[in-house]
Amino acid sequence: MAHQQRKPDEDAELVARARKGDTTAFDELVIKHSPKLYGLIYHMTSNREDTHDLLQEVFAKAYRSLKRFRGKSSFYTWIYSIAVNMTLNFLKKRKRRQTMSLDDVDNHIANDKDFIAMTSKSDPVREVGIHELQKRLNAAMQSLSEDHRAVVTMFDIQGIPHKEISKVLGISEGTVRSRLFYAHRQLQNFLEEFRKS
Amino acid sequence: MTTKPSEENPNDPAASDQMEEACELNQLTQLLRLKRYEQPPSDYFENFLREFHSRQRSELLRRSTARIFLDQLTARVADFGGSRAFVGAAACCLAVTGIFLFQGFGAPSDLSPAGVATAETTEKAEMAARPVLPVAEPLPLPRDLVDGPLEIYPVGIQKVGASYYILQKPLLEAEPAEETDPSSYRLPFLDLDEVE
């Protein structure tokens, strides 16, 4: 039987330097991980201001807790766990906001191959307009529970594999798959209603 | 030989449902993938780091010395392999020890009749902020009881209106004389049923 070896943490050196008090090393970690963490928090909160504040708090907490980071998981998994937990706590405290701030689809989408493929097809999606559909999708995302939204955000939007998600959330891979299944079904129903209307 | 409907019979309604479902799921995942492009402006992360630095500085200024000491202590314990539970348990032990020490220095050693004065002093000290603290005067008792079998103990504090009273309770060591009316022994706030 092949012995499974854990991949060495590519952030290990930066983390070691940061633990010794090298603030530039921590800055590098911030620069490296903030875009992905931003996406995670943003798609879970659907609010830019909340995302900004939460992201600041996530890095502040990570900086304070860096001495306690034992390296049992990768730094990436560790800081992701901090971000997910803080965001889930935040969402539980905050009443779900009805106003969507995700109404501006980024211009980069126009160059995406999926976008081109989708808009060139003759299907109902094209008729309603991708912009409107994105807005609708945001609403559908908000209709999910926080736990389901977290899984959809990490898997479907950010492309994180099941195994990594299970480590971040501290749940089994089976639970990740099951949450994804129900979340997809709920999203499909939501969008289906939209198409019919 | 059985055939798999999904593979060999495309006209099978179950198979077409499955295909439709898969197609819808594919569409959904494509749509969700588009959301990864919803990113802030390019200079956002540069400004983000700058703001992070200023927040760190202000947080350092805000944090009290005690908090910094506690954080450093926690980090050092963690360096030696201690878990959070260990840190918590140690803090609890320290707190409990502190309480015991405080009580040991502050409380009277006993409440025997000889210690009544000490108890009174302590009670008074504890209630220094309160406006009035008279000791409830017992009603006159027969002299033979006061001098003999009756001893008086402080048992608590009772508020009457705006005033506080130290309650005293007689401990009867002998039965009262038969001719004495028991109600004549009643003290303010004293429940005679409790006296044995």
mmCIF file of C-alpha atoms in Angstrom:
data_model
loop_
_atom_site.group_PDB
_atom_site.id
_atom_site.type_symbol
_atom_site.label_atom_id
_atom_site.label_comp_id
_atom_site.label_asym_id
_atom_site.label_seq_id
_atom_site.Cartn_x
_atom_site.Cartn_y
_atom_site.Cartn_z
ATOM 1 C CA MET A 1 0.000 0.000 0.000
ATOM 2 C CA ALA A 2 1.344 3.345 -1.009
ATOM 3 C CA HIS A 3 2.093 5.584 1.924
ATOM 4 C CA GLN A 4 0.303 8.893 1.513
ATOM 5 C CA GLN A 5 2.620 11.767 2.241
ATOM 6 C CA ARG A 6 1.290 15.200 2.994
ATOM 7 C CA LYS A 7 2.316 17.843 0.532
ATOM 8 C CA PRO A 8 4.764 20.286 2.108
ATOM 9 C CA ASP A 9 3.140 23.608 2.940
ATOM 10 C CA GLU A 10 4.314 26.142 0.373
ATOM 11 C CA ASP A 11 3.736 28.907 2.914
ATOM 12 C CA ALA A 12 5.834 27.224 5.597
ATOM 13 C CA GLU A 13 8.837 29.484 5.138
ATOM 14 C CA LEU A 14 6.783 32.674 5.175
ATOM 15 C CA VAL A 15 4.919 31.458 8.242
ATOM 16 C CA ALA A 16 8.164 30.622 10.047
ATOM 17 C CA ARG A 17 9.543 34.064 9.292
ATOM 18 C CA ALA A 18 6.316 35.746 10.362
ATOM 19 C CA ARG A 19 6.314 33.763 13.606
ATOM 20 C CA LYS A 20 9.758 35.158 14.329
ATOM 21 C CA GLY A 21 8.389 38.673 13.943
ATOM 22 C CA ASP A 22 9.141 39.362 10.292
ATOM 23 C CA THR A 23 6.173 41.552 9.388
ATOM 24 C CA THR A 24 7.047 41.622 5.673
ATOM 25 C CA ALA A 25 6.616 37.841 5.597
ATOM 26 C CA PHE A 26 3.118 38.222 6.993
ATOM 27 C CA ASP A 27 2.442 40.959 4.433
ATOM 28 C CA GLU A 28 3.339 38.497 1.709
ATOM 29 C CA LEU A 29 0.868 36.015 3.149
ATOM 30 C CA VAL A 30 -1.811 38.724 3.192
ATOM 31 C CA ILE A 31 -1.129 39.648 -0.441
ATOM 32 C CA LYS A 32 -1.117 36.030 -1.501
ATOM 33 C CA HIS A 33 -4.308 34.888 0.216
ATOM 34 C CA SER A 34 -6.504 37.984 0.336
ATOM 35 C CA PRO A 35 -8.042 37.651 -3.172
ATOM 36 C CA LYS A 36 -9.318 34.132 -2.519
ATOM 37 C CA LEU A 37 -10.426 34.949 1.001
ATOM 38 C CA TYR A 38 -12.150 38.046 -0.304
ATOM 39 C CA GLY A 39 -14.099 35.882 -2.756
ATOM 40 C CA LEU A 40 -15.040 33.450 -0.023
ATOM 41 C CA ILE A 41 -16.356 36.113 2.336
ATOM 42 C CA TYR A 42 -17.933 38.164 -0.421
ATOM 43 C CA HIS A 43 -19.992 35.316 -1.825
ATOM 44 C CA MET A 44 -21.116 34.357 1.627
ATOM 45 C CA THR A 45 -22.079 37.852 2.788
ATOM 46 C CA SER A 46 -23.021 39.478 -0.536
ATOM 47 C CA ASN A 47 -21.883 42.796 0.805
ATOM 48 C CA ARG A 48 -18.664 44.637 -0.020
ATOM 49 C CA GLU A 49 -18.359 46.633 3.218
ATOM 50 C CA ASP A 50 -18.948 43.589 5.385
ATOM 51 C CA THR A 51 -16.442 41.675 3.303
ATOM 52 C CA HIS A 52 -13.825 44.352 3.746
ATOM 53 C CA ASP A 53 -14.270 44.549 7.511
ATOM 54 C CA LEU A 54 -14.376 40.803 7.952
ATOM 55 C CA LEU A 55 -11.279 40.298 5.848
ATOM 56 C CA GLN A 56 -9.395 42.822 7.970
ATOM 57 C CA GLU A 57 -10.505 41.010 11.096
ATOM 58 C CA VAL A 58 -9.549 37.626 9.676
ATOM 59 C CA PHE A 59 -5.970 38.723 9.035
ATOM 60 C CA ALA A 60 -5.778 40.518 12.376
ATOM 61 C CA LYS A 61 -6.891 37.354 14.132
ATOM 62 C CA ALA A 62 -4.513 35.219 12.103
ATOM 63 C CA TYR A 63 -1.650 37.545 13.011
ATOM 64 C CA ARG A 64 -2.495 37.373 16.704
ATOM 65 C CA SER A 65 -2.880 33.593 16.605
ATOM 66 C CA LEU A 66 0.128 32.871 14.432
ATOM 67 C CA LYS A 67 2.166 31.718 17.423
ATOM 68 C CA ARG A 68 -0.480 29.107 18.118
ATOM 69 C CA PHE A 69 -0.421 27.774 14.556
ATOM 70 C CA ARG A 70 1.174 24.355 14.954
ATOM 71 C CA GLY A 71 1.453 23.520 11.266
ATOM 72 C CA LYS A 72 -0.797 20.456 11.527
ATOM 73 C CA SER A 73 -2.603 21.720 8.437
ATOM 74 C CA SER A 74 -1.396 24.046 5.712
ATOM 75 C CA PHE A 75 -1.499 27.761 6.415
ATOM 76 C CA TYR A 76 -4.036 28.069 3.600
ATOM 77 C CA THR A 77 -6.419 25.593 5.269
ATOM 78 C CA TRP A 78 -5.884 27.221 8.642
ATOM 79 C CA ILE A 79 -6.634 30.764 7.522
ATOM 80 C CA TYR A 80 -9.561 29.534 5.450
ATOM 81 C CA SER A 81 -11.008 27.927 8.565
ATOM 82 C CA ILE A 82 -10.630 31.201 10.449
ATOM 83 C CA ALA A 83 -12.347 33.081 7.617
ATOM 84 C CA VAL A 84 -15.220 30.595 7.283
ATOM 85 C CA ASN A 85 -15.856 30.458 11.027
ATOM 86 C CA MET A 86 -15.747 34.219 11.437
ATOM 87 C CA THR A 87 -18.057 34.706 8.463
ATOM 88 C CA LEU A 88 -20.513 32.094 9.691
ATOM 89 C CA ASN A 89 -20.553 33.719 13.126
ATOM 90 C CA PHE A 90 -21.048 37.107 11.529
ATOM 91 C CA LEU A 91 -23.932 35.840 9.387
ATOM 92 C CA LYS A 92 -25.614 34.259 12.349
ATOM 93 C CA LYS A 93 -25.512 37.576 14.170
ATOM 94 C CA ARG A 94 -26.606 39.620 11.210
ATOM 95 C CA LYS A 95 -30.092 39.406 9.903
ATOM 96 C CA ARG A 96 -29.991 38.349 6.332
ATOM 97 C CA ARG A 97 -29.945 41.442 4.198
ATOM 98 C CA GLN A 98 -32.405 41.529 1.390
ATOM 99 C CA THR A 99 -30.606 44.140 -0.645
ATOM 100 C CA MET A 100 -28.121 42.694 -3.075
ATOM 101 C CA SER A 101 -24.897 44.496 -3.701
ATOM 102 C CA LEU A 102 -23.750 41.970 -6.295
ATOM 103 C CA ASP A 103 -25.634 43.621 -9.090
ATOM 104 C CA ASP A 104 -22.540 44.566 -11.024
ATOM 105 C CA VAL A 105 -21.207 41.714 -13.066
ATOM 106 C CA ASP A 106 -17.517 42.171 -13.612
ATOM 107 C CA ASN A 107 -16.346 43.118 -17.088
ATOM 108 C CA HIS A 108 -13.879 40.231 -17.093
ATOM 109 C CA ILE A 109 -16.824 37.890 -17.563
ATOM 110 C CA ALA A 110 -17.114 38.972 -21.197
ATOM 111 C CA ASN A 111 -13.794 37.240 -21.920
ATOM 112 C CA ASP A 112 -14.628 34.049 -20.092
ATOM 113 C CA LYS A 113 -14.972 30.969 -22.291
ATOM 114 C CA ASP A 114 -17.959 29.739 -20.305
ATOM 115 C CA PHE A 115 -19.647 33.075 -20.783
ATOM 116 C CA ILE A 116 -19.005 33.052 -24.539
ATOM 117 C CA ALA A 117 -20.226 29.472 -24.832
ATOM 118 C CA MET A 118 -23.307 30.195 -22.824
ATOM 119 C CA THR A 119 -24.327 33.355 -24.640
ATOM 120 C CA SER A 120 -23.772 31.792 -28.058
ATOM 121 C CA LYS A 121 -26.228 28.983 -27.325
ATOM 122 C CA SER A 122 -29.869 29.379 -28.203
ATOM 123 C CA ASP A 123 -31.440 28.592 -24.871
ATOM 124 C CA PRO A 124 -33.682 30.401 -22.389
ATOM 125 C CA VAL A 125 -30.648 31.521 -20.421
ATOM 126 C CA ARG A 126 -29.554 33.702 -23.276
ATOM 127 C CA GLU A 127 -33.006 35.222 -23.635
ATOM 128 C CA VAL A 128 -33.294 36.459 -20.099
ATOM 129 C CA GLY A 129 -29.855 37.966 -20.235
ATOM 130 C CA ILE A 130 -26.793 36.897 -18.363
ATOM 131 C CA HIS A 131 -26.810 39.987 -16.201
ATOM 132 C CA GLU A 132 -30.296 39.426 -14.955
ATOM 133 C CA LEU A 133 -29.550 35.772 -14.423
ATOM 134 C CA GLN A 134 -26.511 36.594 -12.330
ATOM 135 C CA LYS A 135 -28.615 38.824 -10.138
ATOM 136 C CA ARG A 136 -31.103 36.047 -9.821
ATOM 137 C CA LEU A 137 -28.345 33.635 -8.952
ATOM 138 C CA ASN A 138 -27.195 35.939 -6.181
ATOM 139 C CA ALA A 139 -30.684 35.940 -4.776
ATOM 140 C CA ALA A 140 -30.728 32.164 -5.033
ATOM 141 C CA MET A 141 -27.415 31.979 -3.193
ATOM 142 C CA GLN A 142 -28.845 34.102 -0.414
ATOM 143 C CA SER A 143 -31.775 31.726 -0.110
ATOM 144 C CA LEU A 144 -29.383 28.942 0.920
ATOM 145 C CA SER A 145 -28.493 28.329 4.541
ATOM 146 C CA GLU A 146 -25.076 29.657 5.619
ATOM 147 C CA ASP A 147 -23.580 26.160 5.756
ATOM 148 C CA HIS A 148 -24.807 25.253 2.275
ATOM 149 C CA ARG A 149 -23.698 28.592 0.881
ATOM 150 C CA ALA A 150 -20.221 28.078 2.291
ATOM 151 C CA VAL A 151 -19.896 24.740 0.501
ATOM 152 C CA VAL A 152 -21.215 26.085 -2.812
ATOM 153 C CA THR A 153 -18.901 29.088 -2.572
ATOM 154 C CA MET A 154 -15.841 26.965 -1.978
ATOM 155 C CA PHE A 155 -16.611 24.181 -4.431
ATOM 156 C CA ASP A 156 -18.491 25.762 -7.322
ATOM 157 C CA ILE A 157 -17.174 29.296 -7.266
ATOM 158 C CA GLN A 158 -13.669 28.855 -5.928
ATOM 159 C CA GLY A 159 -12.973 25.356 -7.232
ATOM 160 C CA ILE A 160 -11.712 23.939 -3.940
ATOM 161 C CA PRO A 161 -11.818 20.109 -3.880
ATOM 162 C CA HIS A 162 -14.135 18.204 -1.531
ATOM 163 C CA LYS A 163 -11.295 16.961 0.632
ATOM 164 C CA GLU A 164 -9.947 20.449 1.278
ATOM 165 C CA ILE A 165 -13.436 21.757 2.066
ATOM 166 C CA SER A 166 -13.960 18.968 4.574
ATOM 167 C CA LYS A 167 -10.720 19.981 6.324
ATOM 168 C CA VAL A 168 -11.651 23.659 6.396
ATOM 169 C CA LEU A 169 -15.137 23.053 7.752
ATOM 170 C CA GLY A 170 -14.190 20.134 9.967
ATOM 171 C CA ILE A 171 -16.810 17.844 8.441
ATOM 172 C CA SER A 172 -16.607 14.609 6.464
ATOM 173 C CA GLU A 173 -16.305 14.528 2.697
ATOM 174 C CA GLY A 174 -19.673 12.765 2.614
ATOM 175 C CA THR A 175 -21.286 15.704 4.374
ATOM 176 C CA VAL A 176 -19.662 18.089 1.907
ATOM 177 C CA ARG A 177 -21.101 16.117 -1.024
ATOM 178 C CA SER A 178 -24.509 15.861 0.572
ATOM 179 C CA ARG A 179 -24.631 19.593 1.285
ATOM 180 C CA LEU A 180 -23.611 20.284 -2.295
ATOM 181 C CA PHE A 181 -26.316 17.990 -3.628
ATOM 182 C CA TYR A 182 -29.087 19.693 -1.677
ATOM 183 C CA ALA A 183 -27.724 23.167 -2.385
ATOM 184 C CA HIS A 184 -27.622 22.464 -6.141
ATOM 185 C CA ARG A 185 -31.141 21.150 -6.065
ATOM 186 C CA GLN A 186 -32.358 24.228 -4.231
ATOM 187 C CA LEU A 187 -30.546 26.570 -6.612
ATOM 188 C CA GLN A 188 -31.941 24.739 -9.631
ATOM 189 C CA ASN A 189 -35.481 24.989 -8.291
ATOM 190 C CA PHE A 190 -35.007 28.668 -7.610
ATOM 191 C CA LEU A 191 -33.717 29.345 -11.131
ATOM 192 C CA GLU A 192 -36.345 27.130 -12.696
ATOM 193 C CA GLU A 193 -39.083 29.243 -11.142
ATOM 194 C CA PHE A 194 -37.394 32.290 -12.571
ATOM 195 C CA ARG A 195 -37.333 30.826 -16.072
ATOM 196 C CA LYS A 196 -40.998 29.919 -15.908
ATOM 197 C CA SER A 197 -42.022 33.363 -14.727
ATOM 198 C CA MET B 1 -29.251 -9.713 -21.012
ATOM 199 C CA THR B 2 -30.350 -6.495 -19.364
ATOM 200 C CA THR B 3 -29.614 -3.171 -20.924
ATOM 201 C CA LYS B 4 -28.820 0.056 -19.187
ATOM 202 C CA PRO B 5 -31.565 2.483 -20.190
ATOM 203 C CA SER B 6 -29.393 5.529 -19.854
ATOM 204 C CA GLU B 7 -26.767 4.181 -22.227
ATOM 205 C CA GLU B 8 -28.634 2.155 -24.778
ATOM 206 C CA ASN B 9 -32.104 3.580 -24.969
ATOM 207 C CA PRO B 10 -32.062 7.328 -25.424
ATOM 208 C CA ASN B 11 -35.826 7.427 -25.794
ATOM 209 C CA ASP B 12 -36.323 6.135 -22.283
ATOM 210 C CA PRO B 13 -38.095 8.931 -20.313
ATOM 211 C CA ALA B 14 -36.028 8.245 -17.173
ATOM 212 C CA ALA B 15 -32.834 8.557 -19.169
ATOM 213 C CA SER B 16 -33.927 11.786 -20.795
ATOM 214 C CA ASP B 17 -34.879 13.179 -17.372
ATOM 215 C CA GLN B 18 -31.437 12.302 -16.124
ATOM 216 C CA MET B 19 -29.815 13.957 -19.119
ATOM 217 C CA GLU B 20 -31.904 17.051 -18.667
ATOM 218 C CA GLU B 21 -31.008 17.162 -15.007
ATOM 219 C CA ALA B 22 -27.315 16.797 -15.795
ATOM 220 C CA CYS B 23 -27.598 19.540 -18.386
ATOM 221 C CA GLU B 24 -29.264 21.870 -15.891
ATOM 222 C CA LEU B 25 -26.652 21.083 -13.287
ATOM 223 C CA ASN B 26 -23.931 21.804 -15.805
ATOM 224 C CA GLN B 27 -25.524 25.137 -16.597
ATOM 225 C CA LEU B 28 -25.799 25.965 -12.934
ATOM 226 C CA THR B 29 -22.161 25.159 -12.242
ATOM 227 C CA GLN B 30 -21.133 27.280 -15.230
ATOM 228 C CA LEU B 31 -23.117 30.180 -13.870
ATOM 229 C CA LEU B 32 -21.657 29.754 -10.425
ATOM 230 C CA ARG B 33 -18.155 29.650 -11.880
ATOM 231 C CA LEU B 34 -18.757 33.070 -13.408
ATOM 232 C CA LYS B 35 -19.096 34.501 -9.941
ATOM 233 C CA ARG B 36 -15.383 34.101 -9.318
ATOM 234 C CA TYR B 37 -14.855 37.146 -11.533
ATOM 235 C CA GLU B 38 -16.705 39.322 -9.093
ATOM 236 C CA GLN B 39 -13.585 40.853 -7.622
ATOM 237 C CA PRO B 40 -12.906 44.322 -6.274
ATOM 238 C CA PRO B 41 -10.910 46.900 -8.309
ATOM 239 C CA SER B 42 -7.244 46.056 -8.933
ATOM 240 C CA ASP B 43 -5.861 48.598 -6.440
ATOM 241 C CA TYR B 44 -8.123 47.305 -3.693
ATOM 242 C CA PHE B 45 -5.648 44.808 -2.250
ATOM 243 C CA GLU B 46 -2.822 47.342 -2.180
ATOM 244 C CA ASN B 47 -4.995 49.703 -0.163
ATOM 245 C CA PHE B 48 -6.208 46.778 1.884
ATOM 246 C CA LEU B 49 -2.677 46.026 3.084
ATOM 247 C CA ARG B 50 -2.090 49.663 3.938
ATOM 248 C CA GLU B 51 -5.275 49.759 5.966
ATOM 249 C CA PHE B 52 -4.350 46.499 7.639
ATOM 250 C CA HIS B 53 -1.085 48.053 8.846
ATOM 251 C CA SER B 54 -2.802 51.124 10.242
ATOM 252 C CA ARG B 55 -5.414 48.980 11.970
ATOM 253 C CA GLN B 56 -2.688 46.877 13.533
ATOM 254 C CA ARG B 57 -0.942 49.967 14.840
ATOM 255 C CA SER B 58 -4.108 51.414 16.336
ATOM 256 C CA GLU B 59 -4.987 48.066 17.861
ATOM 257 C CA LEU B 60 -1.592 47.889 19.507
ATOM 258 C CA LEU B 61 -2.138 51.308 21.014
ATOM 259 C CA ARG B 62 -5.603 50.386 22.222
ATOM 260 C CA ARG B 63 -4.630 47.132 23.862
ATOM 261 C CA SER B 64 -3.886 47.345 27.539
ATOM 262 C CA THR B 65 -0.623 46.127 29.008
ATOM 263 C CA ALA B 66 -2.474 43.348 30.797
ATOM 264 C CA ARG B 67 -3.961 42.141 27.531
ATOM 265 C CA ILE B 68 -0.594 42.134 25.797
ATOM 266 C CA PHE B 69 0.907 40.255 28.739
ATOM 267 C CA LEU B 70 -1.931 37.700 28.620
ATOM 268 C CA ASP B 71 -1.485 37.199 24.875
ATOM 269 C CA GLN B 72 2.249 36.717 25.264
ATOM 270 C CA LEU B 73 1.718 34.321 28.166
ATOM 271 C CA THR B 74 -0.769 32.293 26.132
ATOM 272 C CA ALA B 75 1.613 32.178 23.196
ATOM 273 C CA ARG B 76 4.483 31.038 25.435
ATOM 274 C CA VAL B 77 2.350 28.303 27.013
ATOM 275 C CA ALA B 78 1.322 27.214 23.521
ATOM 276 C CA ASP B 79 5.008 27.123 22.542
ATOM 277 C CA PHE B 80 5.607 24.624 25.300
ATOM 278 C CA GLY B 81 2.921 22.380 23.898
ATOM 279 C CA GLY B 82 0.057 23.540 26.098
ATOM 280 C CA SER B 83 -3.443 23.453 24.701
ATOM 281 C CA ARG B 84 -6.095 26.107 25.101
ATOM 282 C CA ALA B 85 -7.857 23.868 27.609
ATOM 283 C CA PHE B 86 -4.672 23.757 29.664
ATOM 284 C CA VAL B 87 -4.413 27.541 29.627
ATOM 285 C CA GLY B 88 -8.061 27.805 30.652
ATOM 286 C CA ALA B 89 -7.630 25.301 33.478
ATOM 287 C CA ALA B 90 -4.543 27.118 34.745
ATOM 288 C CA ALA B 91 -6.387 30.445 34.695
ATOM 289 C CA CYS B 92 -9.299 28.879 36.621
ATOM 290 C CA CYS B 93 -6.931 27.435 39.258
ATOM 291 C CA LEU B 94 -5.293 30.827 39.638
ATOM 292 C CA ALA B 95 -8.665 32.550 40.031
ATOM 293 C CA VAL B 96 -9.921 30.024 42.613
ATOM 294 C CA THR B 97 -6.686 30.289 44.602
ATOM 295 C CA GLY B 98 -7.015 34.057 44.530
ATOM 296 C CA ILE B 99 -10.566 33.911 45.851
ATOM 297 C CA PHE B 100 -9.553 31.563 48.679
ATOM 298 C CA LEU B 101 -6.655 33.763 49.656
ATOM 299 C CA PHE B 102 -8.834 36.848 49.592
ATOM 300 C CA GLN B 103 -11.472 35.209 51.755
ATOM 301 C CA GLY B 104 -8.840 33.877 54.145
ATOM 302 C CA PHE B 105 -7.548 37.379 54.807
ATOM 303 C CA GLY B 106 -10.891 39.154 54.808
ATOM 304 C CA ALA B 107 -13.388 36.903 56.627
ATOM 305 C CA PRO B 108 -13.624 36.365 60.396
ATOM 306 C CA SER B 109 -12.181 33.108 61.568
ATOM 307 C CA ASP B 110 -15.310 32.058 63.485
ATOM 308 C CA LEU B 111 -18.700 33.264 64.585
ATOM 309 C CA SER B 112 -18.653 32.064 68.125
ATOM 310 C CA PRO B 113 -20.084 34.408 70.797
ATOM 311 C CA ALA B 114 -16.609 35.692 71.422
ATOM 312 C CA GLY B 115 -16.333 36.540 67.756
ATOM 313 C CA VAL B 116 -19.537 38.535 67.541
ATOM 314 C CA ALA B 117 -17.715 41.806 67.793
ATOM 315 C CA THR B 118 -15.368 40.772 64.964
ATOM 316 C CA ALA B 119 -18.324 39.676 62.870
ATOM 317 C CA GLU B 120 -20.079 42.949 63.490
ATOM 318 C CA THR B 121 -17.002 44.894 62.520
ATOM 319 C CA THR B 122 -16.674 42.890 59.334
ATOM 320 C CA GLU B 123 -20.330 43.295 58.472
ATOM 321 C CA LYS B 124 -20.044 47.013 59.038
ATOM 322 C CA ALA B 125 -16.958 47.227 56.904
ATOM 323 C CA GLU B 126 -18.677 45.353 54.113
ATOM 324 C CA MET B 127 -21.685 47.622 54.236
ATOM 325 C CA ALA B 128 -19.805 50.874 54.698
ATOM 326 C CA ALA B 129 -21.521 52.330 51.685
ATOM 327 C CA ARG B 130 -24.971 51.665 53.058
ATOM 328 C CA PRO B 131 -26.717 54.492 54.904
ATOM 329 C CA VAL B 132 -27.941 52.975 58.163
ATOM 330 C CA LEU B 133 -26.847 49.809 59.861
ATOM 331 C CA PRO B 134 -28.327 49.479 63.363
ATOM 332 C CA VAL B 135 -28.291 46.197 65.210
ATOM 333 C CA ALA B 136 -31.801 45.007 65.873
ATOM 334 C CA GLU B 137 -32.429 45.308 69.552
ATOM 335 C CA PRO B 138 -33.938 42.222 71.099
ATOM 336 C CA LEU B 139 -36.953 42.651 73.258
ATOM 337 C CA PRO B 140 -36.223 42.418 76.955
ATOM 338 C CA LEU B 141 -35.717 38.860 78.044
ATOM 339 C CA PRO B 142 -35.973 37.452 81.504
ATOM 340 C CA ARG B 143 -32.700 38.049 83.295
ATOM 341 C CA ASP B 144 -32.181 34.439 84.192
ATOM 342 C CA LEU B 145 -32.270 33.491 80.502
ATOM 343 C CA VAL B 146 -29.955 36.272 79.361
ATOM 344 C CA ASP B 147 -27.393 35.460 82.036
ATOM 345 C CA GLY B 148 -27.801 31.738 81.766
ATOM 346 C CA PRO B 149 -28.738 29.497 78.910
ATOM 347 C CA LEU B 150 -29.379 32.074 76.172
ATOM 348 C CA GLU B 151 -26.665 33.054 73.727
ATOM 349 C CA ILE B 152 -27.123 35.443 70.869
ATOM 350 C CA TYR B 153 -25.616 34.961 67.401
ATOM 351 C CA PRO B 154 -25.660 37.211 64.352
ATOM 352 C CA VAL B 155 -27.417 35.301 61.614
ATOM 353 C CA GLY B 156 -27.937 37.703 58.748
ATOM 354 C CA ILE B 157 -29.041 41.071 57.478
ATOM 355 C CA GLN B 158 -32.544 42.211 56.784
ATOM 356 C CA LYS B 159 -33.681 45.359 55.022
ATOM 357 C CA VAL B 160 -36.571 47.243 56.538
ATOM 358 C CA GLY B 161 -37.490 50.341 54.557
ATOM 359 C CA ALA B 162 -34.269 52.153 53.857
ATOM 360 C CA SER B 163 -32.463 50.598 56.833
ATOM 361 C CA TYR B 164 -30.498 47.406 57.237
ATOM 362 C CA TYR B 165 -30.508 45.345 60.420
ATOM 363 C CA ILE B 166 -28.151 42.709 61.614
ATOM 364 C CA LEU B 167 -30.371 39.899 62.769
ATOM 365 C CA GLN B 168 -29.617 38.176 65.996
ATOM 366 C CA LYS B 169 -30.964 34.849 67.030
ATOM 367 C CA PRO B 170 -30.963 33.458 70.514
ATOM 368 C CA LEU B 171 -29.788 29.949 70.977
ATOM 369 C CA LEU B 172 -31.734 28.449 73.811
ATOM 370 C CA GLU B 173 -29.871 25.841 75.679
ATOM 371 C CA ALA B 174 -32.649 25.206 78.133
ATOM 372 C CA GLU B 175 -36.414 25.188 78.028
ATOM 373 C CA PRO B 176 -38.003 28.406 79.293
ATOM 374 C CA ALA B 177 -39.835 28.324 82.589
ATOM 375 C CA GLU B 178 -43.318 27.003 82.339
ATOM 376 C CA GLU B 179 -44.955 30.145 83.587
ATOM 377 C CA THR B 180 -43.251 32.262 80.925
ATOM 378 C CA ASP B 181 -45.221 33.095 77.863
ATOM 379 C CA PRO B 182 -43.080 31.975 74.861
ATOM 380 C CA SER B 183 -44.188 34.969 72.806
ATOM 381 C CA SER B 184 -42.463 37.245 75.250
ATOM 382 C CA TYR B 185 -39.124 35.915 73.990
ATOM 383 C CA ARG B 186 -39.860 36.870 70.416
ATOM 384 C CA LEU B 187 -37.178 39.038 68.932
ATOM 385 C CA PRO B 188 -37.630 41.249 65.867
ATOM 386 C CA PHE B 189 -37.388 39.110 62.697
ATOM 387 C CA LEU B 190 -36.974 35.977 64.752
ATOM 388 C CA ASP B 191 -38.835 32.851 63.836
ATOM 389 C CA LEU B 192 -39.214 30.928 67.026
ATOM 390 C CA ASP B 193 -39.926 27.711 65.151
ATOM 391 C CA GLU B 194 -36.315 27.615 64.042
ATOM 392 C CA VAL B 195 -35.011 27.834 67.586
ATOM 393 C CA GLU B 196 -34.439 24.479 69.135
#
